[in-house]
Amino acid sequence: MSNVPEIFGSMVFNQHVMKERLPKNTFKQLMKTIEKGEPLDLEVANVVAHAMKEWAIEKGATHYTHWFQPLTGITSEKHDGFLDPQPDGRAIMSFSGKELIQGEPDASSFPSGGLRATFEARGYTAWDPTSYAFIKDEVLCIPTAFCSYTGEALDEKTPLLRSMKAIDEQANRALACFGEPKQRVVTTVGAEQEYFLISEEQYEQRTDLILTGRTLFGYSPCKGQELEEHYFGAIRPTVNEFMKELDDELWALGVSAKTKHNEVAPAQHELAPIFTEANRGIDENLLTMEKMRLLASRHGLVCLQHEKPFEGINGSGKHNNWSISAGNKNLLDPGDNPQDNLRFLVLLAGVIKAVDDYQELLRMTVASAGNDHRLGANEAPPAIISIFLGDELGQIVDALIAGKDYEGAAKTMMDLGVDVLPNFMKDSTDRNRTSPFAFTGNKFEFRMPGSAMNLSDANTVLNTAMAKSLKDFADAMEGLEGETFQEAAFAWVKQTLSDHQRIIFNGNGYSEEWEQEAARRGLANNKNTADALPCFIDPKNIALFEEFGVLSEAEVRSRYEVKLEKYCKLINIEARTMRRMLRRQYLPAISAYAAKIADHITSIKTAMPTLSTQTQEEHLVRIQQGLDAAKKAYDALATKHKEIVEIEDAQEMANAYAHELIPIMETARYEVDQLEILIPSTDWPVPSYNKILFYA
Ligand code: ADP
Ligand code: MG
């Protein structure tokens, strides 16, 4: 059994270690940088770097790296040794403040969407002291932001940090209206990570899984998730071993992995951490994903983080639990005194406004080739954004809008905004799994993000849109005091809720009626990535980012390009893989099997000319027809694919992939899958879903 308190954070240069190892003054200055965002001077950095290096070497580190998040979505690192050879032939280990605060990776091979011309290849990484350094595999990892030399963000973290600054500023303005002192306001994130584990042996036989992360073919298993036995079921021993090791490694890295369980689909699992500040929460999630992938191989397993590795059973998401906290106070907690209630209602109305005004932008942040298979597929939330408040809070909001008193289940007549909201909401917000954005007692749970995503984009948009709501409030309230302020704030809440009521929906998000109703309400319904991305460059959305200094227009445009490119590249890889598998695996195998049946017929006829071979002949006809259909689909796929790769405009290419190629890919898959269940597994070139999903 692991000694958790001893392990936890043992590989992290956290506040505790800093306090222990840094001279008092240095520690104080570093804290100022962390808490107030004050710049760090080089002298302080030198002292910190030295302490960090000594600590890291004691823990066995030999190298350091600036750990950053380029727009590829994954993390990047380049290891540099502490090694510093001396003229007398010996070596010392060195690490300077300059090396701590700034690095210069060759940026030319990271996507930049045309922001950084290749002749100006240099980019630089800058330490994000709000996220702790840690040691991973004998390397001291320093979380950093990644920018071009002209200062444009080339990564996921920079805009997130900028959005957190925006929310800190605007929330402080809003809180000041309530007479609150200046304090540090941050958004908090807890990311529930879903994933699949399958055996390495099966994985290696599936080119599609290896190259695309998902199965491009495969008939659904005889047994899916209908018995509901997997969810929270006993964890199989191999998986349990994996999870234990994962916990230990994550705890050492200071990741508070808290909950682990089997998920709904066979071979699917989930890990949920305890939430923390958004930027750190996202760093931790990325570390978790990396550790999952690496550790699985030690157990003969492969961790699939794709949003939809298998058709016909649930895919994997990553619920983004999000809240705002000031000091140690959760601002989305209704609280239990009247003053808190009004503040809560302002915050709530702010979120509702933010999500309604920027629904398309928020939906854009979760658009990816992988997630297109989830959203709107009756297992994950639909592609339409709406907010679930639950019955009680929903009724309170209705009453507020109607200007009526609310008589709650607690049977308290309430004069809203003055009286106390009873502390019932936490328990009575029941689970609505169909809602993309649900209030869950003291936080919102954004359920659209896919399992493979970096959550920075989603949180950057949430934070920025929320900063805008808070700014709107503060602009209207500043200068008002006492009862005048209370009345004005209350009126703002009422007006905001009425203006944005359309985004609130407590019903079944899977139903067809909702799709129609949402259209009547004017809510956006962008069904795939190609349709969802263009709103990124809408003037309204660019204006939002620029207003809060989160992204410049050039940065927005470059990110839009990167996203388009990534989508097109992924579908291109899928199409190529599909064609290759059809040509080299499926079509030959089906043809060989048809010949085998033909041989059977001949040998039976030779042995007993009078015996009927009708069964075999019918089977042969069926197989041969299937082969023709699969070949036809292959030809259509190849023709269309070749046509699309010639398209020059990236958006047009994405549109063609989404609307023209993907339907053909679906047909090709269908034709092959139909044959899979007619042909013995010994004659089938790849392992079936039955085999992959159910293992000991
Ligand atoms: P449930 O999914 O049952 O609601 P929890 O309430 O424990 O489970 O929370 C699920 C996730 O939400 C966890 O990762 C948790 O840390 C996170 N979470 C809880 N409170 C907050 C908060 N204020 N801000 C962000 N995330 C939170
Ligand atoms: Mg949850």
XYZ file of C-alpha atoms and ligand atoms in Angstrom:
724
model
C 0.000 0.000 0.000
C 1.266 3.450 -0.844
C 1.987 6.027 1.797
C 0.024 8.775 0.106
C 1.011 11.778 2.244
C 4.632 10.805 1.802
C 4.422 10.341 -1.949
C 2.161 13.273 -2.704
C 3.975 16.113 -4.403
C 7.364 14.541 -3.715
C 8.436 15.349 -7.270
C 7.085 18.893 -7.267
C 8.898 22.120 -6.503
C 5.822 23.387 -4.698
C 5.254 26.161 -2.231
C 6.283 23.942 0.648
C 9.634 23.120 -0.965
C 10.147 26.721 -2.017
C 9.593 27.924 1.522
C 12.004 25.360 2.847
C 14.741 25.917 0.322
C 14.628 29.555 -0.678
C 16.034 32.455 1.329
C 13.154 34.300 2.994
C 13.372 37.316 0.753
C 13.519 35.324 -2.445
C 10.540 33.286 -1.346
C 8.560 36.453 -0.645
C 9.390 37.937 -4.024
C 8.520 34.736 -5.822
C 5.175 34.606 -4.034
C 4.468 38.153 -5.172
C 5.117 37.064 -8.725
C 2.872 34.067 -8.356
C 0.031 35.791 -6.569
C 0.130 39.273 -8.026
C 1.714 38.598 -11.380
C 4.628 40.939 -10.613
C 7.607 40.424 -12.915
C 10.449 38.329 -11.601
C 13.870 39.932 -11.713
C 16.892 38.015 -12.827
C 18.614 38.065 -9.469
C 15.669 36.362 -7.832
C 15.443 33.953 -10.741
C 19.098 33.021 -10.273
C 18.507 32.135 -6.650
C 15.369 30.167 -7.466
C 17.130 28.353 -10.305
C 19.966 27.326 -8.045
C 17.644 25.980 -5.356
C 15.561 24.228 -7.961
C 18.596 22.574 -9.501
C 19.963 21.376 -6.154
C 16.569 19.961 -5.271
C 16.189 18.304 -8.678
C 19.638 16.715 -8.565
C 18.891 15.281 -5.130
C 15.836 13.696 -6.715
C 17.942 12.155 -9.447
C 17.361 14.654 -12.253
C 20.095 15.137 -14.823
C 18.270 17.332 -17.325
C 15.787 20.166 -17.406
C 13.193 21.134 -19.957
C 10.795 23.918 -20.672
C 7.541 22.038 -20.784
C 5.046 23.759 -23.071
C 1.841 23.300 -25.015
C 2.177 24.110 -28.709
C -0.921 24.180 -30.858
C -0.531 20.496 -31.664
C -2.627 19.948 -28.548
C -0.052 17.804 -26.789
C 2.890 18.874 -24.678
C 6.429 19.390 -25.906
C 9.761 19.114 -24.248
C 13.416 19.271 -25.240
C 15.838 18.006 -22.629
C 18.964 19.973 -21.798
C 21.549 18.594 -19.404
C 22.636 20.472 -16.286
C 26.063 19.242 -17.340
C 28.659 21.971 -17.615
C 32.182 20.711 -18.517
C 35.063 22.557 -16.904
C 38.467 23.377 -18.457
C 40.206 20.952 -16.103
C 38.232 18.015 -17.460
C 35.694 17.747 -14.672
C 32.050 18.691 -14.908
C 29.727 20.651 -12.701
C 25.975 20.826 -12.844
C 24.669 24.279 -13.631
C 21.333 25.964 -14.204
C 20.939 29.738 -14.338
C 18.051 32.069 -13.707
C 18.066 32.932 -17.368
C 17.695 29.285 -18.275
C 14.835 29.036 -15.821
C 12.822 31.981 -17.057
C 13.423 31.782 -20.763
C 14.163 29.134 -23.342
C 14.604 29.269 -27.086
C 13.322 26.189 -28.822
C 13.494 26.178 -32.591
C 9.884 26.959 -33.229
C 9.772 26.316 -36.934
C 8.332 22.836 -36.684
C 5.384 23.741 -34.515
C 2.122 24.836 -36.073
C 1.668 28.583 -36.087
C -0.988 29.134 -38.739
C 1.321 31.403 -40.695
C 2.079 33.650 -37.713
C 5.720 32.882 -37.694
C 7.482 32.788 -41.016
C 10.066 30.029 -41.115
C 12.921 32.466 -41.614
C 12.102 33.841 -38.170
C 12.071 30.413 -36.653
C 12.921 31.385 -33.146
C 10.257 31.351 -30.534
C 10.782 31.540 -26.853
C 9.341 29.843 -23.845
C 8.742 31.758 -20.635
C 8.281 30.273 -17.186
C 4.740 30.279 -15.807
C 5.555 30.488 -12.093
C 1.891 29.918 -11.209
C 2.294 26.288 -12.240
C 4.899 24.382 -10.224
C 8.001 22.802 -11.733
C 8.179 19.037 -11.359
C 10.457 16.095 -12.083
C 9.397 13.529 -14.585
C 11.679 10.694 -15.653
C 14.804 12.368 -14.300
C 14.003 15.618 -16.055
C 13.145 18.847 -14.276
C 10.089 20.142 -16.136
C 9.383 23.843 -16.034
C 5.868 24.748 -17.183
C 6.184 27.529 -19.717
C 4.303 29.666 -22.178
C 5.478 29.632 -25.781
C 5.595 32.810 -27.883
C 7.104 34.116 -31.069
C 9.813 36.738 -30.887
C 7.325 39.379 -31.807
C 5.256 38.365 -28.803
C 2.433 36.437 -30.433
C 1.220 33.402 -28.556
C 2.145 30.129 -30.220
C 0.673 27.909 -27.556
C -2.421 26.975 -25.600
C -1.300 28.313 -22.259
C -0.630 31.966 -23.055
C -4.202 32.918 -23.979
C -5.469 30.930 -21.015
C -3.255 32.922 -18.662
C -4.364 36.133 -20.348
C -8.012 35.144 -19.902
C -7.393 34.433 -16.240
C -5.945 37.884 -15.876
C -9.042 39.332 -17.554
C -11.350 37.540 -15.164
C -9.260 38.573 -12.181
C -9.545 42.219 -13.208
C -13.227 42.253 -14.078
C -14.312 40.089 -11.150
C -12.461 42.400 -8.798
C -14.301 45.360 -10.265
C -17.592 43.549 -9.803
C -16.746 42.443 -6.278
C -15.677 45.960 -5.372
C -19.273 47.025 -6.070
C -20.240 44.685 -3.252
C -17.709 46.425 -1.036
C -15.227 43.609 -1.184
C -11.484 44.269 -0.941
C -9.135 43.519 -3.800
C -8.352 39.832 -3.866
C -7.001 37.228 -6.222
C -9.769 35.805 -8.398
C -9.116 32.654 -10.385
C -11.153 30.152 -12.289
C -10.929 26.574 -11.126
C -10.985 23.444 -13.238
C -11.447 19.778 -12.459
C -11.154 17.620 -15.571
C -12.766 14.192 -15.542
C -10.734 12.123 -17.975
C -12.325 9.181 -19.770
C -10.228 6.628 -21.637
C -10.163 3.087 -22.963
C -7.659 0.383 -22.123
C -7.181 -2.506 -24.512
C -4.545 -5.162 -24.840
C -1.406 -4.328 -26.749
C -1.651 -7.594 -28.624
C -4.984 -6.693 -30.243
C -3.946 -3.102 -30.778
C -0.916 -4.081 -32.784
C -3.081 -5.910 -35.257
C -5.206 -2.862 -36.032
C -3.553 -0.395 -38.392
C -6.509 1.937 -37.928
C -6.057 2.145 -34.156
C -2.337 2.635 -34.517
C -2.531 5.374 -37.132
C -5.771 7.160 -36.330
C -6.546 6.272 -32.717
C -9.895 4.820 -33.694
C -11.277 1.800 -35.505
C -12.287 2.745 -39.038
C -13.997 -0.620 -39.432
C -15.596 -3.120 -37.097
C -19.017 -4.606 -36.525
C -20.482 -3.837 -33.104
C -19.791 -6.498 -30.461
C -22.446 -9.086 -29.542
C -22.523 -7.493 -26.156
C -22.285 -3.750 -25.787
C -23.069 -1.713 -22.733
C -26.727 -2.760 -22.491
C -26.302 -4.811 -19.356
C -24.977 -1.717 -17.636
C -22.583 -3.964 -15.806
C -19.396 -2.129 -16.581
C -20.206 1.273 -15.094
C -18.772 1.308 -11.579
C -18.259 -2.469 -11.932
C -15.413 -4.351 -10.304
C -12.155 -3.369 -11.973
C -10.285 -6.190 -13.724
C -6.929 -7.061 -12.131
C -4.710 -5.932 -15.022
C -6.496 -2.607 -15.100
C -6.360 -2.299 -11.348
C -2.598 -2.744 -11.379
C -2.350 -0.048 -14.009
C -4.557 2.325 -12.019
C -2.552 1.822 -8.845
C 0.693 2.627 -10.541
C -0.891 5.590 -12.263
C -2.127 6.966 -8.950
C 1.303 6.640 -7.383
C 3.015 8.407 -10.258
C 0.430 11.151 -10.407
C 0.508 11.715 -6.669
C 4.271 12.078 -6.786
C 3.702 14.766 -9.420
C 1.244 16.508 -7.138
C -1.772 15.592 -9.279
C -4.612 14.894 -6.897
C -6.059 11.902 -8.715
C -9.095 11.241 -6.573
C -11.656 9.011 -8.207
C -11.245 6.088 -10.566
C -13.902 3.818 -11.908
C -15.079 1.811 -14.837
C -17.143 3.820 -17.282
C -20.267 2.935 -19.228
C -18.672 1.230 -22.230
C -16.755 -2.032 -21.983
C -13.008 -1.386 -21.507
C -13.725 2.261 -20.693
C -12.581 3.969 -17.501
C -12.439 7.375 -15.878
C -10.111 9.302 -13.640
C -11.197 12.461 -11.829
C -8.823 14.726 -9.940
C -9.573 17.309 -7.280
C -9.997 20.648 -8.968
C -7.412 23.373 -8.866
C -6.655 26.683 -10.580
C -7.449 26.457 -14.268
C -3.923 26.647 -15.664
C -2.582 24.159 -13.177
C -5.625 21.931 -13.599
C -4.968 21.791 -17.322
C -1.258 21.127 -16.856
C -2.210 18.313 -14.514
C -4.675 16.891 -16.983
C -2.029 16.844 -19.712
C 0.382 15.111 -17.368
C -2.306 12.607 -16.473
C -2.936 11.838 -20.127
C 0.750 11.394 -20.804
C 1.251 9.136 -17.801
C -1.745 7.039 -18.812
C -0.323 6.424 -22.249
C 3.150 5.599 -21.001
C 2.207 3.432 -18.049
C -0.278 1.331 -19.978
C 2.534 -0.242 -21.959
C 4.118 -1.539 -18.743
C 0.981 -3.599 -18.247
C 0.653 -4.947 -21.767
C -2.109 -2.423 -22.359
C -2.716 0.501 -24.658
C -4.544 3.603 -23.472
C -6.868 5.037 -26.118
C -7.702 8.674 -25.603
C -9.510 9.217 -28.897
C -13.080 10.466 -28.532
C -14.567 7.551 -30.399
C -12.330 4.510 -30.691
C -15.275 2.165 -31.262
C -18.525 2.689 -33.076
C -21.714 1.536 -31.434
C -20.578 2.043 -27.866
C -19.956 5.248 -25.940
C -17.051 7.453 -26.766
C -14.870 9.331 -24.301
C -15.314 12.854 -23.074
C -13.601 15.095 -20.610
C -16.029 16.957 -18.385
C -14.681 20.377 -17.583
C -15.885 21.327 -14.103
C -15.506 25.053 -13.851
C -16.005 27.672 -11.215
C -14.674 31.042 -10.103
C -13.075 31.568 -6.781
C -12.031 34.673 -4.897
C -9.606 34.090 -2.085
C -10.922 30.788 -0.799
C -14.528 31.572 -1.618
C -16.280 29.769 -4.445
C -18.301 32.498 -6.138
C -20.695 30.001 -7.693
C -21.663 28.667 -4.317
C -25.065 30.120 -3.399
C -23.855 30.689 0.166
C -26.117 31.381 3.082
C -26.509 35.033 3.714
C -28.480 37.567 1.672
C -25.452 39.482 0.530
C -23.901 36.303 -0.849
C -27.174 35.474 -2.575
C -27.219 38.630 -4.613
C -23.601 38.112 -5.550
C -24.352 34.545 -6.510
C -27.235 35.656 -8.714
C -25.020 38.211 -10.426
C -22.422 35.546 -11.111
C -25.058 33.092 -12.287
C -26.640 35.631 -14.628
C -23.137 36.478 -15.836
C -22.415 32.887 -16.770
C -25.781 32.549 -18.514
C -25.112 35.696 -20.526
C -21.571 34.600 -21.357
C -22.618 31.179 -22.584
C -25.538 32.541 -24.596
C -23.647 35.411 -26.215
C -20.667 33.239 -27.102
C -22.327 29.865 -27.601
C -20.882 29.376 -31.051
C -17.415 30.249 -29.881
C -17.678 27.844 -26.988
C -18.899 25.107 -29.291
C -15.977 25.876 -31.603
C -13.509 25.150 -28.789
C -14.667 21.545 -28.590
C -14.742 20.925 -32.329
C -12.375 18.242 -33.572
C -12.426 15.363 -35.999
C -12.631 12.956 -33.064
C -15.274 14.813 -31.096
C -17.508 15.052 -34.182
C -18.327 11.406 -33.544
C -19.538 12.157 -30.042
C -21.467 15.398 -30.015
C -25.023 14.874 -31.070
C -24.682 11.114 -31.111
C -27.078 10.324 -28.250
C -24.372 9.482 -25.787
C -22.719 12.830 -25.318
C -24.372 16.221 -25.252
C -25.814 17.469 -28.532
C -23.926 19.993 -30.645
C -26.372 22.665 -29.469
C -25.226 24.567 -26.409
C -27.740 25.038 -23.618
C -27.570 25.412 -19.846
C -29.164 23.101 -17.320
C -30.002 24.693 -14.007
C -32.038 21.947 -12.374
C -35.609 22.310 -11.155
C -35.135 24.493 -8.121
C -32.715 26.983 -9.544
C -34.662 26.917 -12.814
C -37.822 27.897 -10.922
C -36.004 30.630 -9.058
C -34.762 32.045 -12.342
C -38.268 31.841 -13.828
C -39.679 33.632 -10.817
C -37.026 36.313 -11.050
C -37.778 36.922 -14.686
C -41.507 37.043 -14.043
C -40.941 39.354 -11.077
C -42.758 36.981 -8.748
C -41.900 35.662 -5.321
C -40.547 32.193 -5.316
C -42.084 29.550 -3.136
C -39.532 26.801 -3.034
C -39.683 23.188 -2.070
C -38.290 24.264 1.255
C -41.633 26.089 1.586
C -39.988 29.385 2.285
C -41.519 32.427 0.747
C -38.675 34.377 -0.529
C -38.228 37.911 -1.525
C -35.415 37.202 -3.884
C -32.233 39.078 -3.643
C -32.950 40.079 -0.098
C -33.832 36.846 1.602
C -31.778 33.734 1.774
C -31.677 31.118 -0.930
C -31.935 27.932 1.051
C -28.968 25.689 0.804
C -30.790 22.987 -1.091
C -29.420 23.345 -4.506
C -26.444 21.150 -4.119
C -28.575 18.113 -3.414
C -31.491 18.842 -5.643
C -29.675 19.526 -8.887
C -30.220 16.118 -10.317
C -28.153 14.632 -13.038
C -29.020 15.589 -16.550
C -26.460 13.772 -18.629
C -27.835 15.195 -21.845
C -26.962 18.787 -20.996
C -23.805 20.301 -22.427
C -23.458 22.843 -19.637
C -24.950 21.924 -16.299
C -25.037 23.665 -12.954
C -24.014 21.091 -10.369
C -24.516 22.809 -7.032
C -21.512 25.090 -6.846
C -19.902 24.870 -10.268
C -20.738 24.337 -13.897
C -19.883 21.171 -15.703
C -19.079 21.705 -19.375
C -19.533 18.276 -20.855
C -18.755 18.779 -24.505
C -14.959 18.619 -24.471
C -13.542 15.426 -25.923
C -11.173 13.096 -24.127
C -8.209 13.929 -26.359
C -8.458 17.702 -26.022
C -6.353 20.256 -24.296
C -8.930 22.147 -22.220
C -7.178 25.487 -22.624
C -9.319 26.691 -25.516
C -12.579 25.920 -23.773
C -11.502 27.627 -20.575
C -9.998 30.585 -22.384
C -13.363 31.246 -24.017
C -15.336 30.630 -20.837
C -13.104 32.969 -18.870
C -13.082 35.697 -21.487
C -16.826 35.597 -22.078
C -17.358 35.675 -18.317
C -14.961 38.609 -17.978
C -17.157 40.391 -20.498
C -20.299 39.755 -18.414
C -18.580 40.966 -15.269
C -17.349 44.040 -17.069
C -20.875 44.736 -18.233
C -22.065 44.503 -14.641
C -19.256 46.587 -13.170
C -19.656 49.288 -15.827
C -23.303 49.637 -14.873
C -22.787 49.500 -11.102
C -19.642 51.418 -10.330
C -20.375 54.425 -8.169
C -23.628 53.029 -6.760
C -23.886 52.183 -3.106
C -26.157 50.779 -0.464
C -29.758 50.184 -1.411
C -29.379 51.930 -4.740
C -26.696 49.445 -5.638
C -28.758 46.485 -4.410
C -31.729 47.547 -6.486
C -29.645 48.223 -9.554
C -27.816 44.913 -9.193
C -31.080 43.100 -8.803
C -32.480 44.801 -11.884
C -29.330 43.860 -13.810
C -29.805 40.231 -12.826
C -33.442 40.291 -13.879
C -32.723 41.975 -17.198
C -29.790 39.697 -17.974
C -31.769 36.572 -17.190
C -34.680 37.724 -19.360
C -32.352 38.581 -22.227
C -30.699 35.184 -22.159
C -33.491 32.890 -21.088
C -33.365 31.046 -24.408
C -30.136 29.284 -23.474
C -31.688 27.637 -20.407
C -33.048 24.185 -21.069
C -33.811 21.582 -18.454
C -35.268 18.884 -20.719
C -33.900 16.005 -22.733
C -31.109 17.232 -24.992
C -31.197 14.043 -27.069
C -34.748 14.509 -28.281
C -35.625 15.609 -31.760
C -38.096 18.117 -30.343
C -35.216 19.898 -28.671
C -33.398 20.303 -31.947
C -36.503 21.923 -33.407
C -37.169 23.982 -30.312
C -33.538 25.138 -30.236
C -33.834 26.246 -33.852
C -36.957 28.242 -32.942
C -35.016 29.851 -30.103
C -32.265 30.802 -32.540
C -29.592 28.672 -30.884
C -26.656 27.594 -33.019
C -26.395 23.984 -34.098
C -23.039 23.440 -35.773
C -22.854 19.727 -36.298
C -19.263 19.176 -37.257
C -15.863 20.795 -37.076
C -15.965 22.260 -40.557
C -19.215 24.039 -39.678
C -18.126 25.015 -36.179
C -14.754 26.620 -36.907
C -15.653 29.674 -39.025
C -17.259 31.516 -36.097
C -13.780 31.810 -34.582
C -13.069 34.666 -36.981
C -16.457 36.389 -36.674
C -15.878 40.088 -36.000
C -17.898 39.801 -32.790
C -15.649 37.071 -31.449
C -12.418 38.721 -32.528
C -13.649 41.846 -30.772
C -14.179 39.898 -27.561
C -10.641 38.527 -27.558
C -9.152 41.894 -28.417
C -11.170 43.764 -25.803
C -9.605 41.690 -23.032
C -6.152 41.319 -24.539
C -6.563 37.561 -24.809
C -5.852 37.146 -28.519
C -5.086 39.665 -31.227
C -6.858 39.412 -34.543
C -3.693 37.942 -36.078
C -3.543 35.350 -33.321
C -7.190 34.418 -33.774
C -6.741 34.009 -37.512
C -3.644 31.906 -37.095
C -5.394 29.631 -34.605
C -8.332 29.237 -36.923
C -5.890 28.191 -39.660
C -4.190 25.716 -37.347
C -7.496 24.153 -36.368
C -8.644 23.867 -39.968
C -5.346 22.360 -40.982
C -5.404 19.884 -38.162
C -8.904 18.763 -39.017
C -8.041 18.318 -42.695
C -4.845 16.452 -41.883
C -6.632 14.064 -39.558
C -9.372 13.228 -42.025
C -6.746 12.868 -44.726
C -4.883 10.338 -42.566
C -8.110 8.490 -41.850
C -8.980 8.350 -45.542
C -5.508 7.132 -46.470
C -5.563 4.509 -43.744
C -8.983 3.377 -44.809
C -7.962 3.059 -48.428
C -4.800 1.210 -47.508
C -6.646 -1.212 -45.235
C -9.298 -1.846 -47.855
C -6.778 -2.453 -50.581
C -4.259 -4.478 -48.628
C -6.283 -6.191 -45.958
C -10.018 -6.343 -46.425
C -10.505 -6.720 -50.193
C -7.821 -9.428 -50.537
C -9.129 -11.304 -47.495
C -12.723 -11.194 -48.724
C -11.671 -12.276 -52.188
C -9.570 -15.127 -50.787
C -12.491 -16.247 -48.697
C -14.792 -16.187 -51.757
C -12.272 -18.370 -53.596
C -12.238 -20.714 -50.644
C -16.014 -21.170 -50.840
C -15.724 -21.659 -54.585
C -13.129 -24.382 -53.939
C -15.482 -26.002 -51.437
C -18.220 -26.029 -54.022
C -15.912 -27.554 -56.625
C -14.611 -30.214 -54.278
C -18.119 -31.175 -53.157
C -19.277 -31.305 -56.749
C -16.280 -33.439 -57.654
C -16.869 -35.797 -54.768
C -20.630 -36.065 -55.254
C -21.879 -34.455 -58.461
C -25.517 -34.988 -57.513
C -25.319 -33.259 -54.132
C -26.816 -29.784 -53.955
C -24.380 -27.028 -53.064
C -27.119 -24.420 -52.895
C -26.165 -23.177 -49.395
C -22.560 -22.636 -50.383
C -23.562 -21.048 -53.659
C -25.907 -18.594 -51.942
C -23.178 -17.749 -49.487
C -20.703 -17.224 -52.299
C -23.126 -14.920 -54.087
C -23.628 -12.913 -50.918
C -19.878 -12.622 -50.315
C -19.176 -11.740 -53.924
C -21.896 -9.078 -53.916
C -20.485 -7.690 -50.702
C -17.031 -7.622 -52.214
C -18.360 -5.707 -55.219
C -20.081 -3.197 -52.956
C -16.941 -2.749 -50.858
C -14.848 -2.287 -53.982
C -17.319 0.245 -55.312
C -17.136 2.172 -52.063
C -13.353 1.974 -52.210
C -13.347 3.458 -55.708
C -15.709 6.233 -54.698
C -13.551 6.974 -51.668
C -10.348 7.064 -53.694
C -11.837 9.302 -56.368
C -13.335 11.778 -53.936
C -10.258 11.807 -51.741
C -7.957 12.583 -54.665
C -10.292 15.381 -55.672
C -10.337 16.918 -52.209
C -6.586 16.953 -51.632
C -6.318 19.293 -54.598
C -8.541 21.933 -52.990
C -6.483 24.947 -52.010
C -8.663 26.812 -49.583
C -8.491 25.173 -46.160
C -12.097 25.917 -45.184
C -13.377 24.562 -48.489
C -11.261 21.489 -48.019
C -12.634 20.981 -44.515
C -16.179 21.396 -45.839
C -15.561 18.805 -48.520
C -14.120 16.358 -46.017
C -17.000 16.835 -43.605
C -19.862 16.846 -46.063
C -18.631 14.757 -48.965
C -15.867 12.396 -47.943
C -17.038 11.318 -44.501
C -20.379 9.979 -45.819
C -18.432 7.878 -48.342
C -16.129 6.630 -45.586
C -19.217 5.616 -43.646
C -20.524 3.640 -46.605
C -17.195 1.889 -47.091
C -17.175 0.949 -43.454
C -20.729 -0.288 -43.594
C -20.037 -2.583 -46.544
C -16.998 -4.138 -44.887
C -18.729 -4.489 -41.519
C -21.594 -6.373 -43.165
C -19.092 -8.932 -44.437
C -17.278 -9.221 -41.127
C -20.211 -11.083 -39.617
C -20.442 -13.484 -42.566
C -16.805 -14.488 -42.643
C -15.093 -16.701 -40.050
C -12.710 -14.840 -37.747
C -9.882 -17.076 -38.958
C -10.317 -15.622 -42.450
C -10.717 -12.037 -41.235
C -7.588 -9.912 -41.305
C -8.065 -8.017 -38.034
C -9.383 -8.770 -34.541
C -13.068 -8.058 -33.981
C -14.685 -5.746 -31.416
C -15.657 -8.820 -29.382
C -12.027 -9.691 -28.965
C -10.701 -6.204 -28.395
C -13.274 -5.038 -25.872
C -13.642 -8.113 -23.714
C -10.423 -9.355 -22.210
C -9.386 -10.739 -18.864
P -19.696 14.864 -9.479
O -19.236 14.543 -10.883
O -20.348 13.745 -8.799
O -20.399 16.182 -9.362
P -17.756 16.097 -7.798
O -18.760 17.064 -7.321
O -16.881 15.469 -6.775
O -18.386 14.944 -8.626
O -16.848 16.814 -8.864
C -16.465 16.308 -10.076
C -15.268 17.100 -10.497
O -15.547 18.473 -10.325
C -14.026 16.797 -9.680
O -12.916 16.768 -10.507
C -13.991 17.964 -8.747
O -12.700 18.236 -8.275
C -14.506 19.066 -9.638
N -14.965 20.249 -8.878
C -15.621 20.285 -7.707
N -15.777 21.562 -7.305
C -15.215 22.350 -8.240
C -15.016 23.758 -8.410
N -15.442 24.646 -7.508
N -14.377 24.188 -9.515
C -13.944 23.328 -10.435
N -14.090 22.018 -10.331
C -14.705 21.506 -9.266
Mg -19.208 14.533 -13.536
